[in-house]
Short mmCIF file of C-alpha atoms in Angstrom, two decimals:
data_model
loop_
_atom_site.label_atom_id
_atom_site.label_comp_id
_atom_site.label_asym_id
_atom_site.label_seq_id
_atom_site.Cartn_x
_atom_site.Cartn_y
_atom_site.Cartn_z
CA UNK A 352 101.45 82.55 98.11
CA UNK A 353 102.77 84.66 95.26
CA UNK A 354 105.09 82.86 92.86
CA UNK A 355 107.87 85.29 93.85
CA UNK A 356 107.75 84.04 97.46
CA UNK A 357 109.04 80.68 96.22
CA UNK A 358 112.13 82.00 94.49
CA UNK A 359 113.13 85.47 95.71
CA UNK A 360 113.78 84.86 99.38
CA UNK A 361 117.18 83.38 100.20
CA UNK A 362 116.16 82.63 103.81
CA UNK A 363 114.64 79.30 104.84
CA UNK A 364 111.37 79.28 106.76
CA UNK A 365 113.35 78.23 109.85
CA UNK A 366 115.62 81.31 109.47
CA UNK A 367 112.56 83.56 109.12
CA UNK A 368 111.12 82.05 112.31
CA UNK A 369 114.35 82.79 114.16
CA UNK A 370 114.58 86.35 112.86
CA UNK A 371 110.93 87.42 113.33
CA UNK A 372 108.56 87.51 116.29
CA UNK A 373 105.70 85.00 116.07
CA UNK A 374 103.26 87.73 114.98
CA UNK A 375 105.68 89.11 112.39
CA UNK A 376 106.18 85.62 110.99
CA UNK A 377 102.40 85.03 110.71
CA UNK A 378 101.87 88.29 108.85
CA UNK A 379 105.03 88.54 106.71
CA UNK A 380 105.47 84.87 105.79
CA UNK A 381 101.98 83.31 106.25
CA UNK A 382 99.95 86.26 104.96
CA UNK A 383 97.92 86.76 108.16
CA UNK A 384 96.34 90.06 109.16
CA UNK A 385 96.86 91.71 112.55
CA UNK A 386 93.82 92.89 114.49
CA UNK A 387 92.78 96.48 113.65
CA UNK A 388 93.83 99.16 116.10
CA UNK A 389 96.61 97.08 117.65
CA UNK A 390 99.68 98.64 116.03
CA UNK A 391 101.59 101.42 117.79
CA UNK A 392 102.41 102.69 114.28
CA UNK A 393 98.78 103.89 113.99
CA UNK A 394 99.70 106.75 116.32
CA UNK A 395 103.15 107.46 114.90
CA UNK A 396 103.26 111.13 113.80
CA UNK A 397 107.02 111.84 113.51
CA UNK A 398 108.81 112.40 110.23
CA UNK A 399 110.73 109.41 108.99
CA UNK A 400 110.59 106.20 106.97
CA UNK A 401 108.56 103.02 107.45
CA UNK A 402 110.62 99.93 106.68
CA UNK A 403 109.91 96.25 106.15
CA UNK A 404 110.25 94.44 109.48
CA UNK A 405 111.62 91.41 107.63
CA UNK A 406 114.48 92.93 105.68
CA UNK A 407 114.67 96.65 106.43
CA UNK A 408 113.67 97.77 102.90
CA UNK A 409 112.38 101.37 102.99
CA UNK A 410 108.67 101.21 102.08
CA UNK A 411 106.83 104.46 102.86
CA UNK A 412 107.78 108.02 103.66
CA UNK A 413 105.92 109.47 106.64
CA UNK A 414 104.52 112.31 104.51
CA UNK A 415 102.38 109.74 102.62
CA UNK A 416 100.82 108.39 105.80
CA UNK A 417 97.26 109.44 106.65
CA UNK A 418 94.46 108.52 109.09
CA UNK A 419 92.11 106.27 107.09
CA UNK A 420 89.96 105.21 110.04
CA UNK A 421 90.58 101.56 109.11
CA UNK A 422 92.59 100.64 112.22
CA UNK A 423 95.78 99.96 110.23
CA UNK A 424 98.60 102.30 109.26
CA UNK A 425 97.61 103.67 105.83
CA UNK A 426 99.59 105.38 103.08
CA UNK A 427 98.67 106.90 99.78
CA UNK A 428 101.88 106.00 97.94
CA UNK A 429 104.89 103.70 98.51
CA UNK A 430 108.49 104.71 97.84
CA UNK A 431 109.56 103.97 94.24
CA UNK A 432 110.26 100.27 93.70
CA UNK A 433 109.55 99.42 97.35
CA UNK A 434 106.50 97.16 96.97
CA UNK A 435 104.99 94.67 94.55
CA UNK A 436 101.40 93.46 94.30
CA UNK A 437 99.55 90.23 93.56
CA UNK A 438 95.93 89.20 93.60
CA UNK A 439 94.60 87.65 96.80
CA UNK A 440 91.57 85.35 96.46
CA UNK A 441 91.22 84.45 100.16
CA UNK A 442 87.88 86.24 100.52
CA UNK A 443 84.77 85.99 98.33
CA UNK A 444 86.24 88.69 96.11
CA UNK A 445 89.75 89.36 94.82
CA UNK A 446 91.91 91.92 96.59
CA UNK A 447 95.29 93.40 95.70
CA UNK A 448 97.88 92.15 98.18
CA UNK A 449 101.04 94.21 98.81
CA UNK A 450 104.48 92.65 99.35
CA UNK A 451 107.95 93.96 100.09
CA UNK A 452 109.82 94.12 96.77
CA UNK A 453 113.00 92.93 98.48
CA UNK A 454 112.06 89.94 100.72
CA UNK A 455 108.53 89.38 99.33
CA UNK A 456 106.98 89.56 102.81
CA UNK A 457 103.25 90.21 103.02
CA UNK A 458 102.56 93.77 104.15
CA UNK A 459 98.80 94.28 103.62
CA UNK A 460 96.46 95.29 100.81
CA UNK A 461 95.86 98.28 98.59
CA UNK A 462 92.39 99.71 97.86
CA UNK A 463 91.06 102.40 95.50
CA UNK A 464 89.43 104.53 98.23
CA UNK A 465 92.38 106.66 99.34
CA UNK A 466 93.08 110.39 99.20
CA UNK A 467 94.53 112.46 96.39
CA UNK A 468 96.84 112.53 94.61
CA UNK A 469 96.84 108.72 94.04
CA UNK A 470 93.38 107.69 95.25
CA UNK A 471 95.05 104.63 96.83
CA UNK A 472 94.91 103.33 100.39
CA UNK A 473 97.85 101.11 101.16
CA UNK A 474 96.44 99.47 104.29
CA UNK A 475 99.46 97.92 106.00
CA UNK A 476 99.93 95.60 108.94
CA UNK A 477 101.94 97.55 111.48
CA UNK A 478 103.72 94.44 112.69
CA UNK A 479 105.12 94.00 109.21
CA UNK A 480 106.92 97.33 109.44
CA UNK A 481 109.32 99.29 111.63
CA UNK A 482 109.65 103.05 111.87
CA UNK A 483 112.88 104.97 111.52
CA UNK A 484 112.59 108.59 112.69
CA UNK A 485 114.18 111.25 110.54
CA UNK A 486 117.80 111.84 111.41
CA UNK A 487 118.41 108.26 112.56
CA UNK A 488 120.10 105.64 110.38
CA UNK A 489 121.05 101.96 110.57
#
């Protein structure tokens, strides 16, 4: 768990459990990964904004989404200040884990095999996000 998870979130674990579905809780708070190909956001093609399912923070604009073939919604760039990263050592090699900058929820990982202009692939768990179509607001 990143150090920031211990201090930045004002909600208790019990409050997170009440506010999130069981799958959202596993991914956002326990750093799990959803099965590839299971998110309806994989097929989302409308213009809009992808938000953190935990706190509503805007994360990615739809024009940065692309089909990576990975089975998870993928983006080549987050919105400014939307995400933070830390190093994940859960596998045999370190990976860069991506978190919501607001609530510190686990979103996915970023890799250096994405398209131009950034060369990044922000491989996100769909269950960790919601989609707000253009023209709709909270």
